[in-house]
């Protein structure tokens, strides 16, 4: 069993003020993986205080972008140096197959390198001139760090979700308090260790493990923050938004989804099946952008269902550390129970369960579930409308492009969408019609640090990644200078 019984506050590892702890479980066998420090509101106050001092009095926000970039690159090197160890830790904490965890860790390191590049580029263009229609004035824009950030992240990509917030915030010159999910806190605590060794000054990054209802709520409600950056579910996002409203804090929300995948009949069957599977079974379907609603043009529907069921039956399920495993356990017993009850309700609602949706016979321990395929899912059912966050895909047939678009957009969410066809102009037309922040053509899920990430409608507010992610940690300051020697002449003639 690991012991992570300290919090990282002001550059030091300290015991929680109230001596609290909780257990983190290995989802492959439900054993206790680690005892972890549980931060209370007092610890949150200490961490916010440290981040505030580091922002108001420390060097970090006042360094050049290149100086900050040097530390970010060292953090990336620190992650890469421990790649295998971190990947194994992530598997043991989250359950995902090792090959996926390896990609996540590499992506997290890449995210720090990418934002190091943006920090350096910002040095080259410290001000943006603004043309104003009065030659007596010069006007320009400078960008400054937003301030002290409270970052709250989920459990599905633990280190990567931390990197998506910590890297751009640090690059921008912000200071942070990061709270990872209580289900997967270990890699964020390791990130604190790596950042410390990389020479990040005390107080710039503080990492608090703890429960959402206690540490998370205390952080969201702390008046000393300038920005809240949250990734998680819609119900928690609503609470974060309410907490932000009191001080009108800057806010970014990355929430859930029920993303559609439109497959036209001219698609190649094998490619369609492969991308549908990758779109919903990768990471056990615990992916905010999972394409969980699949709309198939009627001519292809029967053949696609048959091939999808056949290929899904061959997915190898088991512990994430076992060679060749493609689907690990769900993150927790609670998550497994939620997904099982969504499946049972779907059957009651009249959807046709073609395969899966059960606990595999050969895996009696751990939170395993055979991937489920539902056909002819009723439009009004919870199965079709609500995020399940598990390896459960819902399919329906459609007849026309207009119908497919209408069905795809009929959702309170708008995070992602995908469209597949050999007819590229049609794909691009459909992509423009989809009300979603991310649209994949002839694929589903590939994600790049350079491209914006975020949702329409209830899927969130703002964008992460790319220059959009960097800008979300920067304030925009307009500076206008009166250059003329002439008196203004309004009150004093
Ligand atoms: P969650 O909302 O339960 O928890 C997210 C985080 O919020 C955790 O750290 C948790 O401890 C904390 N939290 C819980 N209650 C809180 C409160 N009252 N105040 C403050 N913090 C609180 O979500 P989850 O189950 O960890 O993650 C799954 C959800 O995240 C899904 O809905 C998924 O779609 C979404 N997600 C979205 C994205 C995206 O980029 N849009 C990425 C990953 C996950």
Short mmCIF file of C-alpha atoms and ligand atoms in Angstrom, two decimals:
data_model
loop_
_atom_site.label_atom_id
_atom_site.label_comp_id
_atom_site.label_asym_id
_atom_site.label_seq_id
_atom_site.Cartn_x
_atom_site.Cartn_y
_atom_site.Cartn_z
CA UNK A 1 0.00 0.00 0.00
CA UNK A 2 1.24 3.49 -0.87
CA UNK A 3 1.21 6.34 1.64
CA UNK A 4 0.38 9.79 0.33
CA UNK A 5 -0.48 11.34 3.65
CA UNK A 6 0.87 14.83 3.01
CA UNK A 7 -0.37 17.82 1.08
CA UNK A 8 1.89 20.03 -1.02
CA UNK A 9 1.51 23.60 0.25
CA UNK A 10 3.94 26.49 -0.18
CA UNK A 11 6.71 24.24 -1.48
CA UNK A 12 6.49 21.81 1.45
CA UNK A 13 4.87 18.48 2.23
CA UNK A 14 2.65 19.02 5.25
CA UNK A 15 0.20 16.84 7.17
CA UNK A 16 -3.42 17.96 6.89
CA UNK A 17 -4.42 20.30 9.73
CA UNK A 18 -7.16 17.95 10.88
CA UNK A 19 -5.12 14.75 10.37
CA UNK A 20 -7.73 13.48 7.89
CA UNK A 21 -7.15 10.75 5.33
CA UNK A 22 -9.07 8.57 2.89
CA UNK A 23 -8.35 5.41 0.92
CA UNK A 24 -7.79 5.18 -2.80
CA UNK A 25 -8.67 1.77 -4.29
CA UNK A 26 -7.20 -0.34 -7.06
CA UNK A 27 -10.21 -0.86 -9.35
CA UNK A 28 -8.81 -4.14 -10.71
CA UNK A 29 -9.38 -5.96 -7.41
CA UNK A 30 -10.90 -3.41 -5.01
CA UNK A 31 -7.86 -3.58 -2.71
CA UNK A 32 -6.72 -0.46 -0.91
CA UNK A 33 -4.03 1.11 -3.07
CA UNK A 34 -3.09 4.12 -0.98
CA UNK A 35 -3.89 6.06 2.14
CA UNK A 36 -4.19 9.68 1.08
CA UNK A 37 -4.26 13.00 2.94
CA UNK A 38 -7.71 14.62 3.04
CA UNK A 39 -7.48 18.40 2.95
CA UNK A 40 -9.98 20.40 4.97
CA UNK A 41 -11.10 24.01 4.56
CA UNK A 42 -8.16 25.05 6.78
CA UNK A 43 -5.66 23.45 4.41
CA UNK A 44 -7.42 25.10 1.46
CA UNK A 45 -7.04 28.48 3.18
CA UNK A 46 -3.32 27.85 3.75
CA UNK A 47 -2.80 26.79 0.13
CA UNK A 48 -4.73 29.76 -1.28
CA UNK A 49 -2.74 32.05 1.03
CA UNK A 50 0.53 30.57 -0.27
CA UNK A 51 -0.58 30.92 -3.89
CA UNK A 52 -1.68 34.52 -3.21
CA UNK A 53 1.71 35.46 -1.69
CA UNK A 54 3.51 33.80 -4.59
CA UNK A 55 1.39 35.80 -7.00
CA UNK A 56 1.45 39.18 -5.25
CA UNK A 57 5.01 39.16 -3.91
CA UNK A 58 6.87 36.34 -5.67
CA UNK A 59 8.89 36.34 -8.86
CA UNK A 60 6.81 33.92 -10.92
CA UNK A 61 4.28 36.32 -12.49
CA UNK A 62 7.07 38.85 -13.13
CA UNK A 63 9.50 36.47 -14.87
CA UNK A 64 9.79 36.60 -18.63
CA UNK A 65 7.97 33.94 -20.61
CA UNK A 66 11.32 32.34 -21.49
CA UNK A 67 12.28 32.06 -17.84
CA UNK A 68 8.99 30.38 -17.01
CA UNK A 69 9.37 28.15 -20.08
CA UNK A 70 12.66 26.79 -18.74
CA UNK A 71 10.84 25.48 -15.64
CA UNK A 72 7.97 24.07 -17.72
CA UNK A 73 10.44 22.20 -19.90
CA UNK A 74 12.14 20.79 -16.80
CA UNK A 75 8.72 19.61 -15.56
CA UNK A 76 8.19 17.85 -18.91
CA UNK A 77 11.62 16.22 -18.57
CA UNK A 78 10.75 15.15 -15.01
CA UNK A 79 7.55 13.50 -16.25
CA UNK A 80 9.39 11.78 -19.12
CA UNK A 81 12.11 10.53 -16.81
CA UNK A 82 9.44 8.74 -14.76
CA UNK A 83 7.18 7.79 -17.70
CA UNK A 84 6.88 4.04 -16.96
CA UNK A 85 6.50 4.44 -13.22
CA UNK A 86 3.82 7.14 -13.62
CA UNK A 87 1.96 5.07 -16.21
CA UNK A 88 1.84 2.09 -13.85
CA UNK A 89 0.69 4.32 -10.98
CA UNK A 90 -2.08 5.71 -13.20
CA UNK A 91 -3.21 2.19 -14.16
CA UNK A 92 -3.31 1.11 -10.54
CA UNK A 93 -5.26 4.21 -9.50
CA UNK A 94 -7.63 4.52 -12.48
CA UNK A 95 -7.79 1.03 -14.02
CA UNK A 96 -7.06 1.94 -17.66
CA UNK A 97 -4.92 -0.34 -19.85
CA UNK A 98 -1.19 0.37 -19.58
CA UNK A 99 -0.81 1.31 -23.27
CA UNK A 100 -3.42 4.06 -22.78
CA UNK A 101 -1.75 5.29 -19.59
CA UNK A 102 1.58 5.45 -21.43
CA UNK A 103 -0.03 7.73 -24.04
CA UNK A 104 -1.60 9.91 -21.33
CA UNK A 105 1.72 10.43 -19.54
CA UNK A 106 3.51 11.24 -22.80
CA UNK A 107 0.71 13.70 -23.68
CA UNK A 108 0.97 15.35 -20.26
CA UNK A 109 4.71 15.93 -20.79
CA UNK A 110 3.97 17.21 -24.31
CA UNK A 111 1.45 19.67 -22.88
CA UNK A 112 4.15 21.28 -20.70
CA UNK A 113 6.49 21.52 -23.70
CA UNK A 114 3.75 23.05 -25.86
CA UNK A 115 2.90 25.76 -23.30
CA UNK A 116 6.61 26.46 -22.74
CA UNK A 117 6.63 27.35 -26.45
CA UNK A 118 3.65 29.71 -26.08
CA UNK A 119 5.26 31.41 -23.06
CA UNK A 120 8.42 32.04 -25.10
CA UNK A 121 6.42 33.29 -28.08
CA UNK A 122 4.61 35.77 -25.82
CA UNK A 123 7.98 37.45 -25.04
CA UNK A 124 8.42 38.22 -28.72
CA UNK A 125 5.12 40.12 -28.89
CA UNK A 126 4.65 41.85 -25.51
CA UNK A 127 2.08 44.29 -26.85
CA UNK A 128 -0.55 44.27 -29.56
CA UNK A 129 -1.10 47.62 -31.24
CA UNK A 130 -4.73 48.67 -31.70
CA UNK A 131 -5.66 51.03 -34.52
CA UNK A 132 -7.95 53.75 -33.18
CA UNK A 133 -9.62 56.37 -35.38
CA UNK A 134 -8.01 59.36 -33.61
CA UNK A 135 -4.35 60.04 -34.30
CA UNK A 136 -3.88 61.91 -31.02
CA UNK A 137 -3.95 58.54 -29.23
CA UNK A 138 -1.78 55.41 -29.17
CA UNK A 139 -3.53 52.30 -28.02
CA UNK A 140 -2.26 48.80 -27.34
CA UNK A 141 -3.09 45.65 -25.46
CA UNK A 142 -0.88 43.86 -22.97
CA UNK A 143 -1.69 40.52 -21.41
CA UNK A 144 -1.21 39.71 -17.76
CA UNK A 145 -1.77 36.58 -15.71
CA UNK A 146 -5.30 36.29 -14.29
CA UNK A 147 -3.96 35.66 -10.79
CA UNK A 148 -4.55 32.83 -8.32
CA UNK A 149 -6.33 29.85 -9.86
CA UNK A 150 -8.33 27.11 -8.15
CA UNK A 151 -8.20 24.04 -10.42
CA UNK A 152 -10.48 21.06 -9.81
CA UNK A 153 -10.15 17.97 -12.01
CA UNK A 154 -11.84 14.58 -12.57
CA UNK A 155 -10.56 11.00 -12.46
CA UNK A 156 -10.71 9.82 -16.06
CA UNK A 157 -7.31 11.14 -17.24
CA UNK A 158 -5.75 12.08 -13.91
CA UNK A 159 -2.32 13.45 -14.87
CA UNK A 160 -3.42 14.72 -18.28
CA UNK A 161 -6.33 16.73 -16.85
CA UNK A 162 -3.88 18.23 -14.34
CA UNK A 163 -1.48 19.13 -17.18
CA UNK A 164 -4.26 20.76 -19.24
CA UNK A 165 -4.73 23.30 -16.44
CA UNK A 166 -1.35 23.52 -14.69
CA UNK A 167 0.77 23.94 -17.86
CA UNK A 168 -1.09 26.91 -19.43
CA UNK A 169 -1.68 28.55 -16.03
CA UNK A 170 2.03 28.37 -15.17
CA UNK A 171 3.02 29.51 -18.66
CA UNK A 172 0.76 32.54 -18.25
CA UNK A 173 2.33 33.42 -14.87
CA UNK A 174 -0.57 32.38 -12.64
CA UNK A 175 -0.24 30.53 -9.35
CA UNK A 176 -2.51 27.60 -8.51
CA UNK A 177 -4.17 25.36 -6.01
CA UNK A 178 -4.92 22.03 -7.71
CA UNK A 179 -7.41 19.51 -6.31
CA UNK A 180 -7.42 16.11 -8.04
CA UNK A 181 -10.34 13.69 -7.79
CA UNK A 182 -10.46 11.63 -4.61
CA UNK A 183 -10.74 8.54 -6.83
CA UNK A 184 -7.36 9.14 -8.53
CA UNK A 185 -5.22 11.60 -6.54
CA UNK A 186 -1.79 9.96 -6.84
CA UNK A 187 -0.34 11.27 -10.10
CA UNK A 188 -1.23 14.90 -9.26
CA UNK A 189 0.73 14.55 -6.00
CA UNK A 190 3.63 13.14 -8.03
CA UNK A 191 3.34 16.14 -10.36
CA UNK A 192 3.90 18.38 -7.32
CA UNK A 193 7.09 16.43 -6.56
CA UNK A 194 8.27 16.78 -10.17
CA UNK A 195 7.47 20.52 -10.26
CA UNK A 196 9.35 21.02 -6.99
CA UNK A 197 12.42 19.23 -8.38
CA UNK A 198 12.13 21.30 -11.56
CA UNK A 199 12.66 24.43 -9.46
CA UNK A 200 9.14 25.85 -9.42
CA UNK A 201 9.17 28.47 -6.64
CA UNK A 202 7.30 27.75 -3.38
CA UNK A 203 3.59 28.57 -3.43
CA UNK A 204 3.27 28.71 -7.23
CA UNK A 205 1.69 25.25 -7.41
CA UNK A 206 -0.08 23.76 -4.39
CA UNK A 207 -1.67 20.31 -4.61
CA UNK A 208 -4.40 19.24 -2.20
CA UNK A 209 -5.82 15.75 -2.25
CA UNK A 210 -9.24 15.63 -0.65
CA UNK A 211 -12.93 14.97 -1.01
CA UNK A 212 -15.02 17.01 -3.43
CA UNK A 213 -17.63 17.80 -0.81
CA UNK A 214 -14.99 19.14 1.57
CA UNK A 215 -11.73 20.25 -0.06
CA UNK A 216 -13.35 20.85 -3.49
CA UNK A 217 -16.25 22.87 -2.10
CA UNK A 218 -13.93 24.88 0.19
CA UNK A 219 -11.65 25.68 -2.74
CA UNK A 220 -14.51 26.69 -5.05
CA UNK A 221 -15.94 28.97 -2.37
CA UNK A 222 -12.67 30.57 -1.31
CA UNK A 223 -12.90 34.33 -1.90
CA UNK A 224 -9.12 34.61 -2.40
CA UNK A 225 -9.11 33.07 -5.86
CA UNK A 226 -9.20 35.04 -9.10
CA UNK A 227 -10.23 32.14 -11.32
CA UNK A 228 -11.87 28.74 -11.04
CA UNK A 229 -10.96 26.17 -13.68
CA UNK A 230 -13.13 23.09 -13.39
CA UNK A 231 -13.44 19.82 -15.29
CA UNK A 232 -16.09 17.36 -14.19
CA UNK A 233 -19.79 16.64 -14.25
CA UNK A 234 -22.61 19.07 -15.00
CA UNK A 235 -24.13 18.94 -11.47
CA UNK A 236 -20.78 19.81 -9.85
CA UNK A 237 -20.15 22.40 -12.57
CA UNK A 238 -23.37 24.12 -11.55
CA UNK A 239 -22.15 24.35 -7.94
CA UNK A 240 -18.80 25.72 -9.10
CA UNK A 241 -20.59 28.35 -11.18
CA UNK A 242 -22.69 29.37 -8.18
CA UNK A 243 -19.57 29.61 -6.01
CA UNK A 244 -17.85 31.73 -8.68
CA UNK A 245 -20.84 34.06 -8.88
CA UNK A 246 -20.26 35.52 -5.42
CA UNK A 247 -17.01 37.29 -6.27
CA UNK A 248 -17.67 37.23 -10.03
CA UNK A 249 -14.60 35.02 -10.41
CA UNK A 250 -13.22 34.27 -13.83
CA UNK A 251 -14.52 30.79 -14.66
CA UNK A 252 -13.90 27.98 -17.11
CA UNK A 253 -15.99 24.80 -17.16
CA UNK A 254 -15.29 21.57 -19.06
CA UNK A 255 -18.30 19.37 -18.43
CA UNK A 256 -19.97 16.26 -19.72
CA UNK A 257 -21.29 15.14 -23.07
CA UNK A 258 -23.45 12.72 -25.00
CA UNK A 259 -21.68 13.11 -28.28
CA UNK A 260 -23.16 11.89 -31.59
CA UNK A 261 -21.38 10.00 -34.36
CA UNK A 262 -23.13 10.17 -37.77
CA UNK A 263 -22.16 7.35 -40.14
CA UNK A 264 -23.31 7.63 -43.77
CA UNK A 265 -23.90 4.49 -45.83
CA UNK A 266 -20.96 5.18 -48.18
CA UNK A 267 -18.50 4.73 -45.30
CA UNK A 268 -16.17 1.77 -45.28
CA UNK A 269 -17.63 -0.72 -42.84
CA UNK A 270 -14.35 -1.70 -41.16
CA UNK A 271 -13.28 1.92 -40.63
CA UNK A 272 -16.70 2.82 -39.24
CA UNK A 273 -16.66 -0.09 -36.77
CA UNK A 274 -13.10 0.67 -35.67
CA UNK A 275 -13.78 4.37 -35.00
CA UNK A 276 -17.13 3.67 -33.31
CA UNK A 277 -15.32 1.28 -30.97
CA UNK A 278 -12.46 3.71 -30.32
CA UNK A 279 -15.02 6.46 -29.76
CA UNK A 280 -16.80 4.66 -26.95
CA UNK A 281 -14.68 1.82 -25.53
CA UNK A 282 -11.36 3.63 -25.14
CA UNK A 283 -10.72 4.38 -21.43
CA UNK A 284 -13.73 2.11 -20.65
CA UNK A 285 -15.99 4.78 -22.18
CA UNK A 286 -15.13 7.12 -19.31
CA UNK A 287 -14.37 9.95 -21.70
CA UNK A 288 -16.19 13.29 -21.73
CA UNK A 289 -16.08 13.38 -25.54
CA UNK A 290 -17.02 9.69 -26.03
CA UNK A 291 -19.21 9.33 -29.12
CA UNK A 292 -21.89 7.41 -27.26
CA UNK A 293 -24.84 8.07 -29.64
CA UNK A 294 -24.26 6.52 -33.05
CA UNK A 295 -26.57 7.42 -35.94
CA UNK A 296 -26.20 5.10 -38.93
CA UNK A 297 -27.76 5.60 -42.37
CA UNK A 298 -30.36 2.85 -42.77
CA UNK A 299 -28.72 1.03 -45.70
CA UNK A 300 -25.61 0.32 -43.62
CA UNK A 301 -27.33 -0.21 -40.25
CA UNK A 302 -27.86 -4.02 -40.21
CA UNK A 303 -24.36 -4.87 -41.50
CA UNK A 304 -22.76 -2.37 -39.15
CA UNK A 305 -24.60 -3.72 -36.11
CA UNK A 306 -23.56 -7.28 -36.94
CA UNK A 307 -19.87 -6.40 -37.42
CA UNK A 308 -19.81 -4.16 -34.34
CA UNK A 309 -21.24 -6.90 -32.12
CA UNK A 310 -18.76 -9.42 -33.50
CA UNK A 311 -15.72 -7.15 -33.03
CA UNK A 312 -16.84 -5.97 -29.59
CA UNK A 313 -17.12 -9.57 -28.41
CA UNK A 314 -13.38 -9.95 -29.07
CA UNK A 315 -12.27 -7.03 -26.88
CA UNK A 316 -9.90 -8.38 -24.26
CA UNK A 317 -11.02 -7.40 -20.75
CA UNK A 318 -8.78 -7.62 -17.70
CA UNK A 319 -6.46 -5.76 -15.33
CA UNK A 320 -4.83 -2.79 -17.02
CA UNK A 321 -1.35 -4.05 -16.26
CA UNK A 322 -1.93 -7.38 -18.03
CA UNK A 323 -0.35 -7.66 -21.49
CA UNK A 324 -2.81 -7.25 -24.36
CA UNK A 325 -5.75 -6.00 -22.28
CA UNK A 326 -7.91 -3.48 -24.18
CA UNK A 327 -10.59 -2.76 -21.58
CA UNK A 328 -9.78 -2.40 -17.90
CA UNK A 329 -12.10 -2.08 -14.92
CA UNK A 330 -14.25 1.02 -14.39
CA UNK A 331 -12.73 3.49 -11.97
CA UNK A 332 -14.76 2.53 -8.88
CA UNK A 333 -17.51 0.35 -7.53
CA UNK A 334 -19.76 3.41 -7.47
CA UNK A 335 -19.14 4.09 -11.17
CA UNK A 336 -19.81 0.42 -12.05
CA UNK A 337 -23.09 0.52 -10.13
CA UNK A 338 -24.12 3.73 -11.94
CA UNK A 339 -23.40 2.21 -15.35
CA UNK A 340 -25.16 -1.07 -14.48
CA UNK A 341 -28.26 0.83 -13.39
CA UNK A 342 -28.22 2.91 -16.62
CA UNK A 343 -28.11 -0.37 -18.58
CA UNK A 344 -31.00 -1.88 -16.60
CA UNK A 345 -33.06 1.28 -17.06
CA UNK A 346 -32.28 1.29 -20.80
CA UNK A 347 -33.71 -2.20 -21.10
CA UNK A 348 -36.84 -1.15 -19.22
CA UNK A 349 -37.15 1.84 -21.57
CA UNK A 350 -37.36 -0.50 -24.57
CA UNK A 351 -33.85 -0.29 -26.02
CA UNK A 352 -32.51 -3.54 -27.45
CA UNK A 353 -29.37 -4.80 -25.71
CA UNK A 354 -27.42 -6.68 -28.41
CA UNK A 355 -24.47 -7.69 -26.26
CA UNK A 356 -22.52 -7.01 -23.07
CA UNK A 357 -23.55 -4.97 -20.08
CA UNK A 358 -22.64 -7.68 -17.59
CA UNK A 359 -19.88 -8.41 -15.19
CA UNK A 360 -17.56 -10.87 -16.98
CA UNK A 361 -17.69 -14.40 -15.56
CA UNK A 362 -13.91 -14.83 -15.46
CA UNK A 363 -13.37 -11.64 -13.42
CA UNK A 364 -15.20 -11.91 -10.15
CA UNK A 365 -13.18 -9.25 -8.37
CA UNK A 366 -12.79 -5.68 -9.59
CA UNK A 367 -15.11 -3.29 -11.41
CA UNK A 368 -15.23 -4.98 -14.81
CA UNK A 369 -18.06 -4.72 -17.29
CA UNK A 370 -18.47 -6.27 -20.73
CA UNK A 371 -18.92 -3.52 -23.35
CA UNK A 372 -22.59 -3.00 -24.14
CA UNK A 373 -24.26 -2.28 -27.49
CA UNK A 374 -27.83 -1.01 -27.56
CA UNK A 375 -29.80 -0.78 -30.83
CA UNK A 376 -33.01 1.09 -31.69
CA UNK A 377 -32.69 3.25 -28.59
CA UNK A 378 -35.85 5.35 -27.98
CA UNK A 379 -35.18 9.07 -28.40
CA UNK A 380 -36.87 10.03 -25.16
CA UNK A 381 -35.03 7.44 -23.06
CA UNK A 382 -32.47 8.37 -20.43
CA UNK A 383 -30.16 5.90 -22.16
CA UNK A 384 -30.15 8.12 -25.28
CA UNK A 385 -30.16 11.48 -23.50
CA UNK A 386 -27.99 11.19 -20.39
CA UNK A 387 -24.25 10.76 -20.06
CA UNK A 388 -23.46 7.21 -18.86
CA UNK A 389 -19.66 7.44 -18.70
CA UNK A 390 -19.01 3.77 -19.31
CA UNK A 391 -18.55 1.31 -22.22
CA UNK A 392 -22.12 1.61 -23.45
CA UNK A 393 -22.95 2.63 -27.01
CA UNK A 394 -26.44 3.49 -28.30
CA UNK A 395 -27.31 3.15 -31.99
CA UNK A 396 -30.20 4.26 -34.19
CA UNK A 397 -30.85 4.28 -37.92
CA UNK A 398 -31.57 7.48 -39.89
CA UNK A 399 -32.84 8.15 -43.42
CA UNK A 400 -31.72 11.66 -44.44
CA UNK A 401 -28.85 14.04 -43.71
CA UNK A 402 -31.27 16.58 -42.26
CA UNK A 403 -32.74 13.98 -39.90
CA UNK A 404 -29.25 12.89 -38.79
CA UNK A 405 -28.29 16.48 -37.98
CA UNK A 406 -31.53 17.13 -36.15
CA UNK A 407 -31.12 13.99 -34.01
CA UNK A 408 -27.45 14.72 -33.36
CA UNK A 409 -28.16 18.27 -32.17
CA UNK A 410 -31.15 17.27 -30.04
CA UNK A 411 -29.19 17.16 -26.79
CA UNK A 412 -28.52 19.48 -23.85
CA UNK A 413 -24.81 18.75 -24.41
CA UNK A 414 -22.50 19.99 -27.16
CA UNK A 415 -18.98 18.86 -26.39
CA UNK A 416 -18.03 16.74 -29.40
CA UNK A 417 -19.43 15.05 -32.51
CA UNK A 418 -18.17 12.91 -35.37
CA UNK A 419 -19.22 12.33 -38.95
CA UNK A 420 -18.10 9.66 -41.40
CA UNK A 421 -18.57 9.47 -45.17
CA UNK A 422 -16.48 9.11 -48.33
CA UNK A 423 -18.10 12.37 -49.46
CA UNK A 424 -15.83 15.00 -47.87
CA UNK A 425 -17.93 18.07 -48.86
CA UNK A 426 -20.88 16.37 -47.15
CA UNK A 427 -18.78 15.72 -44.02
CA UNK A 428 -17.73 19.36 -43.91
CA UNK A 429 -21.31 20.54 -44.41
CA UNK A 430 -22.51 18.31 -41.58
CA UNK A 431 -19.58 19.42 -39.39
CA UNK A 432 -20.71 23.03 -39.80
CA UNK A 433 -24.26 22.07 -38.82
CA UNK A 434 -23.27 20.25 -35.64
CA UNK A 435 -23.68 22.28 -32.43
CA UNK A 436 -20.51 21.04 -30.74
CA UNK A 437 -17.11 22.46 -29.80
CA UNK A 438 -15.14 19.60 -31.37
CA UNK A 439 -16.08 17.77 -34.60
CA UNK A 440 -14.16 14.80 -35.95
CA UNK A 441 -14.41 13.83 -39.63
CA UNK A 442 -13.76 10.16 -40.45
CA UNK A 443 -12.40 9.50 -36.96
CA UNK A 444 -13.34 10.00 -33.31
CA UNK A 445 -11.29 11.14 -30.31
CA UNK A 446 -7.77 12.05 -31.52
CA UNK A 447 -6.80 15.16 -29.54
CA UNK A 448 -3.91 17.57 -29.94
CA UNK A 449 -2.44 20.07 -27.48
CA UNK A 450 -2.49 22.69 -30.25
CA UNK A 451 -6.25 22.59 -30.94
CA UNK A 452 -9.05 24.12 -28.79
CA UNK A 453 -11.05 21.85 -26.50
CA UNK A 454 -14.42 22.66 -24.97
CA UNK A 455 -18.14 22.52 -25.39
CA UNK A 456 -21.31 24.28 -26.47
CA UNK A 457 -24.48 24.30 -24.35
CA UNK A 458 -24.26 22.42 -21.04
CA UNK A 459 -20.87 20.95 -21.95
CA UNK A 460 -19.14 24.00 -20.60
CA UNK A 461 -17.82 27.52 -20.85
CA UNK A 462 -14.50 28.49 -22.42
CA UNK A 463 -11.81 26.45 -24.13
CA UNK A 464 -8.75 24.57 -22.96
CA UNK A 465 -5.66 23.67 -24.99
CA UNK A 466 -4.05 25.61 -27.81
CA UNK A 467 -3.70 29.37 -27.62
CA UNK A 468 -7.30 29.44 -26.29
CA UNK A 469 -6.21 27.55 -23.17
CA UNK A 470 -3.27 29.95 -22.67
CA UNK A 471 -5.49 33.02 -23.13
CA UNK A 472 -7.97 31.72 -20.56
CA UNK A 473 -5.28 32.32 -17.90
CA UNK A 474 -4.51 35.84 -19.14
CA UNK A 475 -6.27 39.12 -18.56
CA UNK A 476 -6.49 41.61 -21.41
CA UNK A 477 -5.29 45.10 -20.49
CA UNK A 478 -6.00 48.01 -22.79
CA UNK A 479 -3.51 50.88 -22.47
CA UNK A 480 -4.39 54.16 -24.19
CA UNK A 481 -1.95 57.09 -24.28
CA UNK A 482 -2.77 60.70 -25.22
CA UNK A 483 0.15 61.82 -27.36
CA UNK A 484 -0.98 65.28 -28.39
CA UNK A 485 0.43 68.53 -26.95
CA UNK A 486 -2.98 70.16 -27.46
CA UNK A 487 -5.14 70.78 -24.37
CA UNK A 488 -8.19 68.50 -24.21
CA UNK A 489 -10.37 71.57 -23.95
CA UNK A 490 -13.61 70.16 -22.54
CA UNK A 491 -13.85 71.78 -19.08
CA UNK A 492 -10.90 74.12 -19.37
CA UNK A 493 -11.17 76.21 -22.56
P1 LIG B 1 -17.34 15.19 -10.60
O1 LIG B 1 -18.07 16.41 -10.98
O2 LIG B 1 -17.99 14.21 -9.70
O3 LIG B 1 -15.95 15.55 -9.89
C1 LIG B 1 -14.98 16.37 -10.51
C2 LIG B 1 -14.14 17.01 -9.44
O4 LIG B 1 -14.96 17.88 -8.67
C3 LIG B 1 -13.50 16.04 -8.46
O5 LIG B 1 -12.20 16.51 -8.14
C4 LIG B 1 -14.39 16.14 -7.25
O6 LIG B 1 -13.74 15.84 -6.06
C5 LIG B 1 -14.78 17.61 -7.30
N1 LIG B 1 -16.03 17.94 -6.59
C6 LIG B 1 -17.09 17.14 -6.31
N2 LIG B 1 -18.04 17.83 -5.64
C7 LIG B 1 -17.59 19.10 -5.51
C8 LIG B 1 -18.12 20.29 -4.94
N3 LIG B 1 -19.31 20.32 -4.35
N4 LIG B 1 -17.38 21.42 -5.01
C9 LIG B 1 -16.18 21.41 -5.62
N5 LIG B 1 -15.61 20.31 -6.16
C10 LIG B 1 -16.31 19.17 -6.11
O7 LIG B 1 -16.89 14.49 -11.96
P2 LIG B 1 -16.10 13.13 -12.13
O8 LIG B 1 -17.03 12.01 -11.85
O9 LIG B 1 -14.79 13.21 -11.42
O10 LIG B 1 -15.74 13.18 -13.69
C11 LIG B 1 -16.60 12.77 -14.66
C12 LIG B 1 -17.24 13.96 -15.34
O11 LIG B 1 -16.25 14.83 -15.85
C13 LIG B 1 -18.06 13.55 -16.54
O12 LIG B 1 -19.28 14.24 -16.55
C14 LIG B 1 -17.19 13.96 -17.71
O13 LIG B 1 -17.90 14.18 -18.90
C15 LIG B 1 -16.53 15.18 -17.20
N6 LIG B 1 -15.29 15.44 -17.92
C16 LIG B 1 -15.27 16.49 -18.81
C17 LIG B 1 -14.12 16.76 -19.55
C18 LIG B 1 -14.09 17.89 -20.55
O14 LIG B 1 -13.01 18.24 -21.00
N7 LIG B 1 -15.20 18.46 -20.94
C19 LIG B 1 -12.97 15.97 -19.36
C20 LIG B 1 -13.02 14.93 -18.45
C21 LIG B 1 -14.19 14.69 -17.72
#
